[in-house]
């Protein structure tokens, strides 16, 4: 087990910018996720930790050991690749034993360790199978076993679930989390899927365009995003532009349409935003906080016409046209009749759910 | 959120030599050095010879080449271009038609015909030409047969002159069109045609606007290839006695001792070949619209009407006969008694002696042993170089990749005659690259020529395999603690083995069949099989010559079969 420190790490590919000034400390035993859209630099950062790229600037340390220019085979990290990268000319057993063979572990111990890890990932009895005889999920577990059997200091997972179908993805998600908790291993997980990031991680680093946007717990990045990008990338949200009409203690009034003023709390604000009367501000309103209102009047109650009504079983989703804006809302379906397109609806936006995002 | 950082344990960076970004250039420099020594330097020496008359730098030889008073060279250039253009047209028509019939229609005999369609590939150039002269030449079997049948004074037709060359080219080179067109047609998603039809296009419009544009890239690429190979063709003009082609002029200048002129002609031909190579590379970079759809299934139209089926059967039978005859005639003549076949339609007397002699008579066995030895040595070099170059090309990042690729493909674009002339120019004196030895007239010059000519084969097949191999597999090995060498031995090599072996076998058979360069540089001690065949022909020992030929074909067919099994259909296109 080891902590990982990236000390102002940058990577350039020729003239193209890969990753710019990543500066983080990952605790020993932490489940840490790099999250971002494709091309955001998350995989590049991971590959620098694995040693496949060397940083252009900055240092990488495992614990107190500087590994910046150490070749990959001397780092003792276990990596699971997006497409698993299993050796097609070897059996399951040989694949898993590869790292032990390289380390010249005695035969008997090797066999015992491979069998133990196969049990851990529930692949008992598959040792003699060829790789092409396995399903996608089984291949994924071989890749995981192969990375774990060498008892790495750090486990690196590069989009390990993206090649699995939806149901299997969820199962494997729990499986990986379970293994990580059981083994207490420092884990760095790369994904573009925010649901994976939120559900598994201790902390998440959100990246875009090679730069770190925010580092925080899933709770922090969901409820207190530092900017519009994070707010819209993590979960769904309504981003409304308005002008600060007045500040009254902790209450902030924002005019979002000529005849519509919403009230929110001044403490629900991104550190990058200053609330000044007369200035433009962007409000982030999560759909699940917006609820159907019984009356058409009241503070923060808006009325509009339903543009889209969706029934997904568990939820009812509406897109409502409110003045110049569209408002997405989402509520638990409780057997109430569904509003039809074109009908009028009144919705309540709780004060606490308005977040000033930038 | 910024983290507390521990002070660095080792303040100085340990950038090792191997981790430095310029280390890769140390790795690839031997590849460039080999290409410099055995491709570029000989090419340059030939050029140097051509502009050096009596120690003076002069363009006199080029003035002579392009002079309008002695037009032999210009005629040769014109003839070469003329033959090549004709060959492209005939090969295109035959190859594309066959590809369409075999890919789009289902009829009796289709399967066997589509296998046999590749037979011409198994014929070494010399063997192909010889069998054609036996069959259709002036004293060939068919002209005599018709003369006899109809009681004519003269043979009614015979293969000779430029048309003879074109017919032989068509037979041996249509496969390039056939293979690329078949691949392109297989890659044509029928749903595209269905989509066009559903949008209201009639059959003709579908053809004009959808199918033909999609086949154009394959056609252009094959045209360039066939043109280039025709320009380089030497054996057919030699046997049909067309002296006025570029390759023959080089051969004649060289045998007449006019080395300056041979060098000049070689340089001109090199320029043409290199221009075509670059044109092909450029074109392959531009074209890019095949196989966008996944999971293509080809629908074959079945020939249903009874009359149609009979016509198909007859045509398929004729096709099979035409494709098989060259090999059958060789087998037939290989059993004939030398010197007995004079004016008859078929050889009158038969014997098994030639085959027995092949392996028992030391004089007859010698060329076989030579060829095996020379080819084996060259193949070892080709494999070592090809695997290293393919790995560097696919996996390493360095500047000069395009250059390396062009340099490797260059000897393949150069006609064998030119390769031989280049080597003669470079290594008739001691050089650094030949370790201070004169190579001409020694054993080593032939393996070197084979090495240079077939350099790209292993490179192509290996890099194709490596490209399909996911780079993260190697990274996984490294991540698990394997050093570069360990992961190369245990992961990369075993995974690429099929491709490497396929290329190796192909290179080996190409070396066994090599004639064009050998004829210019062989010595009595190192006479290879193909030169022996040529000489036996000239002393009218047809039986022995054909027995040699059959041996070559058997070896080639076995090897091609194995390599196809190993690498699927991928390596077959490495040529």
PDB file of N, CA, C and O in Angstrom, chain A residues 5 7 23-25 47 52 54 58-59 63-64 66 69 72-73 77-79 81 83 85-90 98-99 101-103 146 150 203 215, chain B residues 1-10 13-16 19 397 470 472-473 475-484 486-487 490-491 494-495:
ATOM      1  N   UNK A   5       1.689  10.798  -4.918  1.00  0.00           N
ATOM      2  CA  UNK A   5       1.705  12.246  -4.998  1.00  0.00           C
ATOM      3  C   UNK A   5       2.074  12.667  -6.409  1.00  0.00           C
ATOM      4  O   UNK A   5       3.067  12.192  -6.956  1.00  0.00           O
ATOM      5  N   UNK A   7       3.201  15.937  -8.190  1.00  0.00           N
ATOM      6  CA  UNK A   7       3.677  17.255  -7.796  1.00  0.00           C
ATOM      7  C   UNK A   7       3.800  18.137  -9.041  1.00  0.00           C
ATOM      8  O   UNK A   7       4.781  18.059  -9.759  1.00  0.00           O
ATOM      9  N   UNK A  23      -1.800  18.518  -9.528  1.00  0.00           N
ATOM     10  CA  UNK A  23      -1.130  18.586  -8.235  1.00  0.00           C
ATOM     11  C   UNK A  23      -2.057  17.965  -7.197  1.00  0.00           C
ATOM     12  O   UNK A  23      -2.961  18.625  -6.687  1.00  0.00           O
ATOM     13  N   UNK A  24      -1.848  16.677  -6.918  1.00  0.00           N
ATOM     14  CA  UNK A  24      -2.746  16.006  -5.972  1.00  0.00           C
ATOM     15  C   UNK A  24      -1.978  15.042  -5.092  1.00  0.00           C
ATOM     16  O   UNK A  24      -0.880  14.597  -5.442  1.00  0.00           O
ATOM     17  N   UNK A  25      -2.588  14.723  -3.959  1.00  0.00           N
ATOM     18  CA  UNK A  25      -2.029  13.717  -3.078  1.00  0.00           C
ATOM     19  C   UNK A  25      -3.115  12.686  -2.817  1.00  0.00           C
ATOM     20  O   UNK A  25      -4.201  13.027  -2.353  1.00  0.00           O
ATOM     21  N   UNK A  47      -1.433   6.932 -17.122  1.00  0.00           N
ATOM     22  CA  UNK A  47      -0.300   6.288 -17.785  1.00  0.00           C
ATOM     23  C   UNK A  47       1.023   6.843 -17.284  1.00  0.00           C
ATOM     24  O   UNK A  47       2.032   6.143 -17.319  1.00  0.00           O
ATOM     25  N   UNK A  52       4.130   4.573 -18.396  1.00  0.00           N
ATOM     26  CA  UNK A  52       4.150   4.460 -19.860  1.00  0.00           C
ATOM     27  C   UNK A  52       4.492   5.790 -20.509  1.00  0.00           C
ATOM     28  O   UNK A  52       4.928   5.839 -21.638  1.00  0.00           O
ATOM     29  N   UNK A  54       6.532   9.571 -19.497  1.00  0.00           N
ATOM     30  CA  UNK A  54       7.251  10.322 -18.484  1.00  0.00           C
ATOM     31  C   UNK A  54       6.761  11.759 -18.515  1.00  0.00           C
ATOM     32  O   UNK A  54       6.550  12.310 -19.595  1.00  0.00           O
ATOM     33  N   UNK A  58       7.430  18.243 -13.490  1.00  0.00           N
ATOM     34  CA  UNK A  58       6.845  17.779 -12.248  1.00  0.00           C
ATOM     35  C   UNK A  58       7.373  16.424 -11.818  1.00  0.00           C
ATOM     36  O   UNK A  58       8.164  15.798 -12.527  1.00  0.00           O
ATOM     37  N   UNK A  59       6.945  15.996 -10.611  1.00  0.00           N
ATOM     38  CA  UNK A  59       7.435  14.752 -10.037  1.00  0.00           C
ATOM     39  C   UNK A  59       6.271  13.844  -9.683  1.00  0.00           C
ATOM     40  O   UNK A  59       5.182  14.315  -9.378  1.00  0.00           O
ATOM     41  N   UNK A  63       4.505   7.068  -2.020  1.00  0.00           N
ATOM     42  CA  UNK A  63       5.015   7.281  -0.666  1.00  0.00           C
ATOM     43  C   UNK A  63       6.052   8.373  -0.738  1.00  0.00           C
ATOM     44  O   UNK A  63       5.801   9.441  -1.300  1.00  0.00           O
ATOM     45  N   UNK A  64       7.253   8.078  -0.243  1.00  0.00           N
ATOM     46  CA  UNK A  64       8.291   9.098  -0.307  1.00  0.00           C
ATOM     47  C   UNK A  64       9.288   8.788  -1.417  1.00  0.00           C
ATOM     48  O   UNK A  64      10.311   9.433  -1.544  1.00  0.00           O
ATOM     49  N   UNK A  66      10.583   8.712  -5.117  1.00  0.00           N
ATOM     50  CA  UNK A  66      10.395   9.418  -6.382  1.00  0.00           C
ATOM     51  C   UNK A  66      10.474   8.409  -7.528  1.00  0.00           C
ATOM     52  O   UNK A  66      11.499   7.777  -7.739  1.00  0.00           O
ATOM     53  N   UNK A  69      10.992   8.931 -13.184  1.00  0.00           N
ATOM     54  CA  UNK A  69      11.560   8.385 -14.425  1.00  0.00           C
ATOM     55  C   UNK A  69      11.844   6.889 -14.312  1.00  0.00           C
ATOM     56  O   UNK A  69      12.653   6.351 -15.052  1.00  0.00           O
ATOM     57  N   UNK A  72       8.289   1.303 -16.328  1.00  0.00           N
ATOM     58  CA  UNK A  72       7.054   0.719 -15.811  1.00  0.00           C
ATOM     59  C   UNK A  72       7.252  -0.598 -15.057  1.00  0.00           C
ATOM     60  O   UNK A  72       6.541  -0.844 -14.084  1.00  0.00           O
ATOM     61  N   UNK A  73       8.207  -1.430 -15.515  1.00  0.00           N
ATOM     62  CA  UNK A  73       8.294  -2.747 -14.889  1.00  0.00           C
ATOM     63  C   UNK A  73       8.937  -2.723 -13.517  1.00  0.00           C
ATOM     64  O   UNK A  73       9.010  -3.750 -12.849  1.00  0.00           O
ATOM     65  N   UNK A  77       3.047  -1.512  -9.911  1.00  0.00           N
ATOM     66  CA  UNK A  77       1.643  -1.134  -9.934  1.00  0.00           C
ATOM     67  C   UNK A  77       0.921  -2.228 -10.695  1.00  0.00           C
ATOM     68  O   UNK A  77       1.496  -2.868 -11.556  1.00  0.00           O
ATOM     69  N   UNK A  78      -0.366  -2.453 -10.360  1.00  0.00           N
ATOM     70  CA  UNK A  78      -1.148  -3.422 -11.114  1.00  0.00           C
ATOM     71  C   UNK A  78      -2.154  -2.648 -11.934  1.00  0.00           C
ATOM     72  O   UNK A  78      -2.872  -1.815 -11.395  1.00  0.00           O
ATOM     73  N   UNK A  79      -2.162  -2.909 -13.246  1.00  0.00           N
ATOM     74  CA  UNK A  79      -3.059  -2.110 -14.075  1.00  0.00           C
ATOM     75  C   UNK A  79      -4.067  -2.998 -14.784  1.00  0.00           C
ATOM     76  O   UNK A  79      -3.729  -4.066 -15.287  1.00  0.00           O
ATOM     77  N   UNK A  81      -6.526  -2.832 -17.989  1.00  0.00           N
ATOM     78  CA  UNK A  81      -6.706  -2.002 -19.171  1.00  0.00           C
ATOM     79  C   UNK A  81      -8.156  -2.032 -19.632  1.00  0.00           C
ATOM     80  O   UNK A  81      -8.892  -2.978 -19.349  1.00  0.00           O
ATOM     81  N   UNK A  83      -9.409  -2.635 -22.513  1.00  0.00           N
ATOM     82  CA  UNK A  83      -9.760  -3.830 -23.274  1.00  0.00           C
ATOM     83  C   UNK A  83      -9.104  -5.067 -22.668  1.00  0.00           C
ATOM     84  O   UNK A  83      -8.909  -6.052 -23.336  1.00  0.00           O
ATOM     85  N   UNK A  85      -6.373  -6.361 -22.265  1.00  0.00           N
ATOM     86  CA  UNK A  85      -5.002  -6.667 -22.683  1.00  0.00           C
ATOM     87  C   UNK A  85      -4.525  -7.997 -22.139  1.00  0.00           C
ATOM     88  O   UNK A  85      -3.420  -8.128 -21.630  1.00  0.00           O
ATOM     89  N   UNK A  86      -5.379  -9.017 -22.243  1.00  0.00           N
ATOM     90  CA  UNK A  86      -4.952 -10.357 -21.821  1.00  0.00           C
ATOM     91  C   UNK A  86      -4.050 -10.953 -22.894  1.00  0.00           C
ATOM     92  O   UNK A  86      -4.163 -10.596 -24.064  1.00  0.00           O
ATOM     93  N   UNK A  87      -3.161 -11.844 -22.487  1.00  0.00           N
ATOM     94  CA  UNK A  87      -2.270 -12.473 -23.455  1.00  0.00           C
ATOM     95  C   UNK A  87      -3.019 -13.608 -24.146  1.00  0.00           C
ATOM     96  O   UNK A  87      -3.319 -14.620 -23.516  1.00  0.00           O
ATOM     97  N   UNK A  88      -3.333 -13.453 -25.428  1.00  0.00           N
ATOM     98  CA  UNK A  88      -4.215 -14.434 -26.087  1.00  0.00           C
ATOM     99  C   UNK A  88      -3.573 -15.803 -26.252  1.00  0.00           C
ATOM    100  O   UNK A  88      -4.271 -16.786 -26.467  1.00  0.00           O
ATOM    101  N   UNK A  89      -2.231 -15.867 -26.172  1.00  0.00           N
ATOM    102  CA  UNK A  89      -1.577 -17.151 -26.399  1.00  0.00           C
ATOM    103  C   UNK A  89      -1.345 -17.901 -25.104  1.00  0.00           C
ATOM    104  O   UNK A  89      -0.641 -18.898 -25.075  1.00  0.00           O
ATOM    105  N   UNK A  90      -1.926 -17.427 -24.007  1.00  0.00           N
ATOM    106  CA  UNK A  90      -1.746 -18.110 -22.730  1.00  0.00           C
ATOM    107  C   UNK A  90      -3.109 -18.461 -22.146  1.00  0.00           C
ATOM    108  O   UNK A  90      -4.114 -17.840 -22.463  1.00  0.00           O
ATOM    109  N   UNK A  98       1.664 -14.646 -14.885  1.00  0.00           N
ATOM    110  CA  UNK A  98       2.729 -13.965 -15.634  1.00  0.00           C
ATOM    111  C   UNK A  98       3.612 -13.095 -14.741  1.00  0.00           C
ATOM    112  O   UNK A  98       4.838 -13.203 -14.743  1.00  0.00           O
ATOM    113  N   UNK A  99       2.967 -12.227 -13.951  1.00  0.00           N
ATOM    114  CA  UNK A  99       3.726 -11.298 -13.104  1.00  0.00           C
ATOM    115  C   UNK A  99       4.555 -12.018 -12.053  1.00  0.00           C
ATOM    116  O   UNK A  99       5.638 -11.564 -11.679  1.00  0.00           O
ATOM    117  N   UNK A 101       5.789 -15.097 -12.455  1.00  0.00           N
ATOM    118  CA  UNK A 101       6.854 -15.765 -13.186  1.00  0.00           C
ATOM    119  C   UNK A 101       8.007 -14.787 -13.424  1.00  0.00           C
ATOM    120  O   UNK A 101       9.169 -15.133 -13.256  1.00  0.00           O
ATOM    121  N   UNK A 102       7.645 -13.563 -13.818  1.00  0.00           N
ATOM    122  CA  UNK A 102       8.656 -12.536 -14.026  1.00  0.00           C
ATOM    123  C   UNK A 102       9.439 -12.307 -12.737  1.00  0.00           C
ATOM    124  O   UNK A 102      10.651 -12.108 -12.755  1.00  0.00           O
ATOM    125  N   UNK A 103       8.731 -12.382 -11.619  1.00  0.00           N
ATOM    126  CA  UNK A 103       9.382 -12.130 -10.328  1.00  0.00           C
ATOM    127  C   UNK A 103      10.082 -13.376  -9.785  1.00  0.00           C
ATOM    128  O   UNK A 103      10.551 -13.379  -8.647  1.00  0.00           O
ATOM    129  N   UNK A 146      -5.020 -10.784 -12.534  1.00  0.00           N
ATOM    130  CA  UNK A 146      -3.641 -10.687 -12.973  1.00  0.00           C
ATOM    131  C   UNK A 146      -2.960  -9.462 -12.352  1.00  0.00           C
ATOM    132  O   UNK A 146      -1.784  -9.499 -12.004  1.00  0.00           O
ATOM    133  N   UNK A 150       0.065  -9.823  -8.067  1.00  0.00           N
ATOM    134  CA  UNK A 150       1.431  -9.376  -7.784  1.00  0.00           C
ATOM    135  C   UNK A 150       1.482  -8.487  -6.539  1.00  0.00           C
ATOM    136  O   UNK A 150       2.528  -7.953  -6.199  1.00  0.00           O
ATOM    137  N   UNK A 203     -12.755   9.854  -3.270  1.00  0.00           N
ATOM    138  CA  UNK A 203     -12.661  11.198  -3.825  1.00  0.00           C
ATOM    139  C   UNK A 203     -12.598  11.122  -5.343  1.00  0.00           C
ATOM    140  O   UNK A 203     -12.165  10.118  -5.910  1.00  0.00           O
ATOM    141  N   UNK A 215     -11.378  18.748  -7.187  1.00  0.00           N
ATOM    142  CA  UNK A 215     -11.081  17.506  -6.479  1.00  0.00           C
ATOM    143  C   UNK A 215     -11.933  17.505  -5.221  1.00  0.00           C
ATOM    144  O   UNK A 215     -11.930  18.490  -4.474  1.00  0.00           O
TER     145      UNK A 215
ATOM    146  N   UNK B   1      -8.316  21.542  -4.032  1.00  0.00           N
ATOM    147  CA  UNK B   1      -7.743  21.002  -2.791  1.00  0.00           C
ATOM    148  C   UNK B   1      -6.317  20.560  -3.053  1.00  0.00           C
ATOM    149  O   UNK B   1      -6.046  19.700  -3.857  1.00  0.00           O
ATOM    150  N   UNK B   2      -5.407  21.239  -2.407  1.00  0.00           N
ATOM    151  CA  UNK B   2      -3.986  20.956  -2.627  1.00  0.00           C
ATOM    152  C   UNK B   2      -3.454  20.098  -1.491  1.00  0.00           C
ATOM    153  O   UNK B   2      -3.819  20.291  -0.341  1.00  0.00           O
ATOM    154  N   UNK B   3      -2.614  19.169  -1.843  1.00  0.00           N
ATOM    155  CA  UNK B   3      -2.139  18.236  -0.831  1.00  0.00           C
ATOM    156  C   UNK B   3      -0.764  18.657  -0.308  1.00  0.00           C
ATOM    157  O   UNK B   3      -0.020  19.360  -0.987  1.00  0.00           O
ATOM    158  N   UNK B   4      -0.500  18.216   0.857  1.00  0.00           N
ATOM    159  CA  UNK B   4       0.842  18.404   1.421  1.00  0.00           C
ATOM    160  C   UNK B   4       1.798  17.471   0.694  1.00  0.00           C
ATOM    161  O   UNK B   4       1.492  16.305   0.495  1.00  0.00           O
ATOM    162  N   UNK B   5       2.927  17.964   0.324  1.00  0.00           N
ATOM    163  CA  UNK B   5       3.878  17.106  -0.378  1.00  0.00           C
ATOM    164  C   UNK B   5       5.060  16.788   0.514  1.00  0.00           C
ATOM    165  O   UNK B   5       5.591  17.671   1.184  1.00  0.00           O
ATOM    166  N   UNK B   6       5.442  15.535   0.479  1.00  0.00           N
ATOM    167  CA  UNK B   6       6.646  15.183   1.236  1.00  0.00           C
ATOM    168  C   UNK B   6       7.862  15.713   0.484  1.00  0.00           C
ATOM    169  O   UNK B   6       7.822  15.817  -0.741  1.00  0.00           O
ATOM    170  N   UNK B   7       8.923  16.011   1.198  1.00  0.00           N
ATOM    171  CA  UNK B   7      10.137  16.404   0.494  1.00  0.00           C
ATOM    172  C   UNK B   7      10.650  15.229  -0.329  1.00  0.00           C
ATOM    173  O   UNK B   7      10.467  14.072   0.051  1.00  0.00           O
ATOM    174  N   UNK B   8      11.247  15.531  -1.440  1.00  0.00           N
ATOM    175  CA  UNK B   8      11.714  14.463  -2.316  1.00  0.00           C
ATOM    176  C   UNK B   8      12.808  13.655  -1.644  1.00  0.00           C
ATOM    177  O   UNK B   8      13.684  14.202  -0.987  1.00  0.00           O
ATOM    178  N   UNK B   9      12.726  12.335  -1.795  1.00  0.00           N
ATOM    179  CA  UNK B   9      13.739  11.473  -1.194  1.00  0.00           C
ATOM    180  C   UNK B   9      15.058  11.630  -1.948  1.00  0.00           C
ATOM    181  O   UNK B   9      16.124  11.683  -1.358  1.00  0.00           O
ATOM    182  N   UNK B  10      14.936  11.677  -3.271  1.00  0.00           N
ATOM    183  CA  UNK B  10      16.143  11.863  -4.072  1.00  0.00           C
ATOM    184  C   UNK B  10      15.954  13.155  -4.852  1.00  0.00           C
ATOM    185  O   UNK B  10      15.134  13.212  -5.756  1.00  0.00           O
ATOM    186  N   UNK B  13      17.034  14.158 -10.372  1.00  0.00           N
ATOM    187  CA  UNK B  13      16.234  13.269 -11.196  1.00  0.00           C
ATOM    188  C   UNK B  13      17.108  12.143 -11.732  1.00  0.00           C
ATOM    189  O   UNK B  13      18.213  12.376 -12.183  1.00  0.00           O
ATOM    190  N   UNK B  14      16.546  10.928 -11.692  1.00  0.00           N
ATOM    191  CA  UNK B  14      17.321   9.817 -12.226  1.00  0.00           C
ATOM    192  C   UNK B  14      16.860   9.507 -13.628  1.00  0.00           C
ATOM    193  O   UNK B  14      16.225   8.498 -13.878  1.00  0.00           O
ATOM    194  N   UNK B  15      17.092  10.409 -14.525  1.00  0.00           N
ATOM    195  CA  UNK B  15      16.762  10.130 -15.933  1.00  0.00           C
ATOM    196  C   UNK B  15      17.860   9.217 -16.469  1.00  0.00           C
ATOM    197  O   UNK B  15      18.983   9.636 -16.692  1.00  0.00           O
ATOM    198  N   UNK B  16      17.513   7.956 -16.621  1.00  0.00           N
ATOM    199  CA  UNK B  16      18.533   7.038 -17.107  1.00  0.00           C
ATOM    200  C   UNK B  16      18.682   7.215 -18.613  1.00  0.00           C
ATOM    201  O   UNK B  16      17.841   7.813 -19.273  1.00  0.00           O
ATOM    202  N   UNK B  19      15.828   5.928 -20.652  1.00  0.00           N
ATOM    203  CA  UNK B  19      14.548   6.622 -20.541  1.00  0.00           C
ATOM    204  C   UNK B  19      14.554   7.935 -21.311  1.00  0.00           C
ATOM    205  O   UNK B  19      13.527   8.569 -21.454  1.00  0.00           O
ATOM    206  N   UNK B 397       8.216   5.610 -31.190  1.00  0.00           N
ATOM    207  CA  UNK B 397       7.939   6.954 -31.699  1.00  0.00           C
ATOM    208  C   UNK B 397       9.262   7.588 -32.033  1.00  0.00           C
ATOM    209  O   UNK B 397      10.137   7.721 -31.179  1.00  0.00           O
ATOM    210  N   UNK B 470      -3.045  -5.308 -29.960  1.00  0.00           N
ATOM    211  CA  UNK B 470      -3.306  -4.180 -29.093  1.00  0.00           C
ATOM    212  C   UNK B 470      -2.029  -3.798 -28.324  1.00  0.00           C
ATOM    213  O   UNK B 470      -1.451  -4.631 -27.642  1.00  0.00           O
ATOM    214  N   UNK B 472      -1.659  -2.298 -25.709  1.00  0.00           N
ATOM    215  CA  UNK B 472      -1.761  -2.394 -24.253  1.00  0.00           C
ATOM    216  C   UNK B 472      -1.415  -3.798 -23.745  1.00  0.00           C
ATOM    217  O   UNK B 472      -1.128  -3.963 -22.569  1.00  0.00           O
ATOM    218  N   UNK B 473      -1.412  -4.799 -24.647  1.00  0.00           N
ATOM    219  CA  UNK B 473      -1.003  -6.130 -24.200  1.00  0.00           C
ATOM    220  C   UNK B 473       0.458  -6.104 -23.770  1.00  0.00           C
ATOM    221  O   UNK B 473       0.840  -6.645 -22.733  1.00  0.00           O
ATOM    222  N   UNK B 475       2.035  -3.414 -22.878  1.00  0.00           N
ATOM    223  CA  UNK B 475       2.089  -2.557 -21.681  1.00  0.00           C
ATOM    224  C   UNK B 475       1.691  -3.332 -20.436  1.00  0.00           C
ATOM    225  O   UNK B 475       2.266  -3.152 -19.360  1.00  0.00           O
ATOM    226  N   UNK B 476       0.696  -4.225 -20.601  1.00  0.00           N
ATOM    227  CA  UNK B 476       0.284  -5.037 -19.464  1.00  0.00           C
ATOM    228  C   UNK B 476       1.452  -5.866 -18.954  1.00  0.00           C
ATOM    229  O   UNK B 476       1.696  -5.960 -17.751  1.00  0.00           O
ATOM    230  N   UNK B 477       2.207  -6.444 -19.891  1.00  0.00           N
ATOM    231  CA  UNK B 477       3.354  -7.259 -19.501  1.00  0.00           C
ATOM    232  C   UNK B 477       4.381  -6.405 -18.746  1.00  0.00           C
ATOM    233  O   UNK B 477       4.919  -6.810 -17.712  1.00  0.00           O
ATOM    234  N   UNK B 478       4.619  -5.206 -19.261  1.00  0.00           N
ATOM    235  CA  UNK B 478       5.585  -4.316 -18.621  1.00  0.00           C
ATOM    236  C   UNK B 478       5.090  -3.920 -17.243  1.00  0.00           C
ATOM    237  O   UNK B 478       5.846  -3.881 -16.278  1.00  0.00           O
ATOM    238  N   UNK B 479       3.801  -3.657 -17.156  1.00  0.00           N
ATOM    239  CA  UNK B 479       3.217  -3.259 -15.891  1.00  0.00           C
ATOM    240  C   UNK B 479       3.340  -4.368 -14.854  1.00  0.00           C
ATOM    241  O   UNK B 479       3.501  -4.115 -13.663  1.00  0.00           O
ATOM    242  N   UNK B 480       3.290  -5.619 -15.322  1.00  0.00           N
ATOM    243  CA  UNK B 480       3.386  -6.745 -14.395  1.00  0.00           C
ATOM    244  C   UNK B 480       4.836  -7.040 -14.028  1.00  0.00           C
ATOM    245  O   UNK B 480       5.115  -8.023 -13.359  1.00  0.00           O
ATOM    246  N   UNK B 481       5.743  -6.241 -14.492  1.00  0.00           N
ATOM    247  CA  UNK B 481       7.129  -6.377 -14.039  1.00  0.00           C
ATOM    248  C   UNK B 481       8.083  -6.953 -15.066  1.00  0.00           C
ATOM    249  O   UNK B 481       9.236  -7.214 -14.753  1.00  0.00           O
ATOM    250  N   UNK B 482       7.610  -7.176 -16.301  1.00  0.00           N
ATOM    251  CA  UNK B 482       8.493  -7.769 -17.300  1.00  0.00           C
ATOM    252  C   UNK B 482       9.377  -6.692 -17.919  1.00  0.00           C
ATOM    253  O   UNK B 482       8.892  -5.616 -18.264  1.00  0.00           O
ATOM    254  N   UNK B 483      10.639  -6.989 -18.086  1.00  0.00           N
ATOM    255  CA  UNK B 483      11.532  -6.052 -18.765  1.00  0.00           C
ATOM    256  C   UNK B 483      11.150  -6.043 -20.245  1.00  0.00           C
ATOM    257  O   UNK B 483      10.385  -6.890 -20.696  1.00  0.00           O
ATOM    258  N   UNK B 484      11.701  -5.092 -21.014  1.00  0.00           N
ATOM    259  CA  UNK B 484      11.334  -5.009 -22.422  1.00  0.00           C
ATOM    260  C   UNK B 484      11.643  -6.316 -23.142  1.00  0.00           C
ATOM    261  O   UNK B 484      10.828  -6.856 -23.875  1.00  0.00           O
ATOM    262  N   UNK B 486      12.068  -9.332 -21.921  1.00  0.00           N
ATOM    263  CA  UNK B 486      11.227 -10.436 -21.475  1.00  0.00           C
ATOM    264  C   UNK B 486       9.860 -10.358 -22.158  1.00  0.00           C
ATOM    265  O   UNK B 486       9.355 -11.351 -22.677  1.00  0.00           O
ATOM    266  N   UNK B 487       9.276  -9.165 -22.181  1.00  0.00           N
ATOM    267  CA  UNK B 487       7.934  -9.072 -22.769  1.00  0.00           C
ATOM    268  C   UNK B 487       7.990  -9.265 -24.279  1.00  0.00           C
ATOM    269  O   UNK B 487       7.049  -9.776 -24.880  1.00  0.00           O
ATOM    270  N   UNK B 490       8.327 -13.198 -24.580  1.00  0.00           N
ATOM    271  CA  UNK B 490       7.226 -14.008 -24.091  1.00  0.00           C
ATOM    272  C   UNK B 490       5.856 -13.555 -24.567  1.00  0.00           C
ATOM    273  O   UNK B 490       4.900 -14.315 -24.513  1.00  0.00           O
ATOM    274  N   UNK B 491       5.739 -12.300 -24.986  1.00  0.00           N
ATOM    275  CA  UNK B 491       4.419 -11.807 -25.363  1.00  0.00           C
ATOM    276  C   UNK B 491       4.384 -11.367 -26.830  1.00  0.00           C
ATOM    277  O   UNK B 491       3.619 -11.905 -27.628  1.00  0.00           O
ATOM    278  N   UNK B 494       5.610 -14.358 -29.506  1.00  0.00           N
ATOM    279  CA  UNK B 494       4.645 -15.444 -29.706  1.00  0.00           C
ATOM    280  C   UNK B 494       3.362 -14.978 -30.381  1.00  0.00           C
ATOM    281  O   UNK B 494       2.780 -15.690 -31.196  1.00  0.00           O
ATOM    282  N   UNK B 495       2.925 -13.757 -30.072  1.00  0.00           N
ATOM    283  CA  UNK B 495       1.681 -13.281 -30.668  1.00  0.00           C
ATOM    284  C   UNK B 495       1.852 -12.936 -32.137  1.00  0.00           C
ATOM    285  O   UNK B 495       0.932 -13.074 -32.925  1.00  0.00           O
TER     286      UNK B 495
END
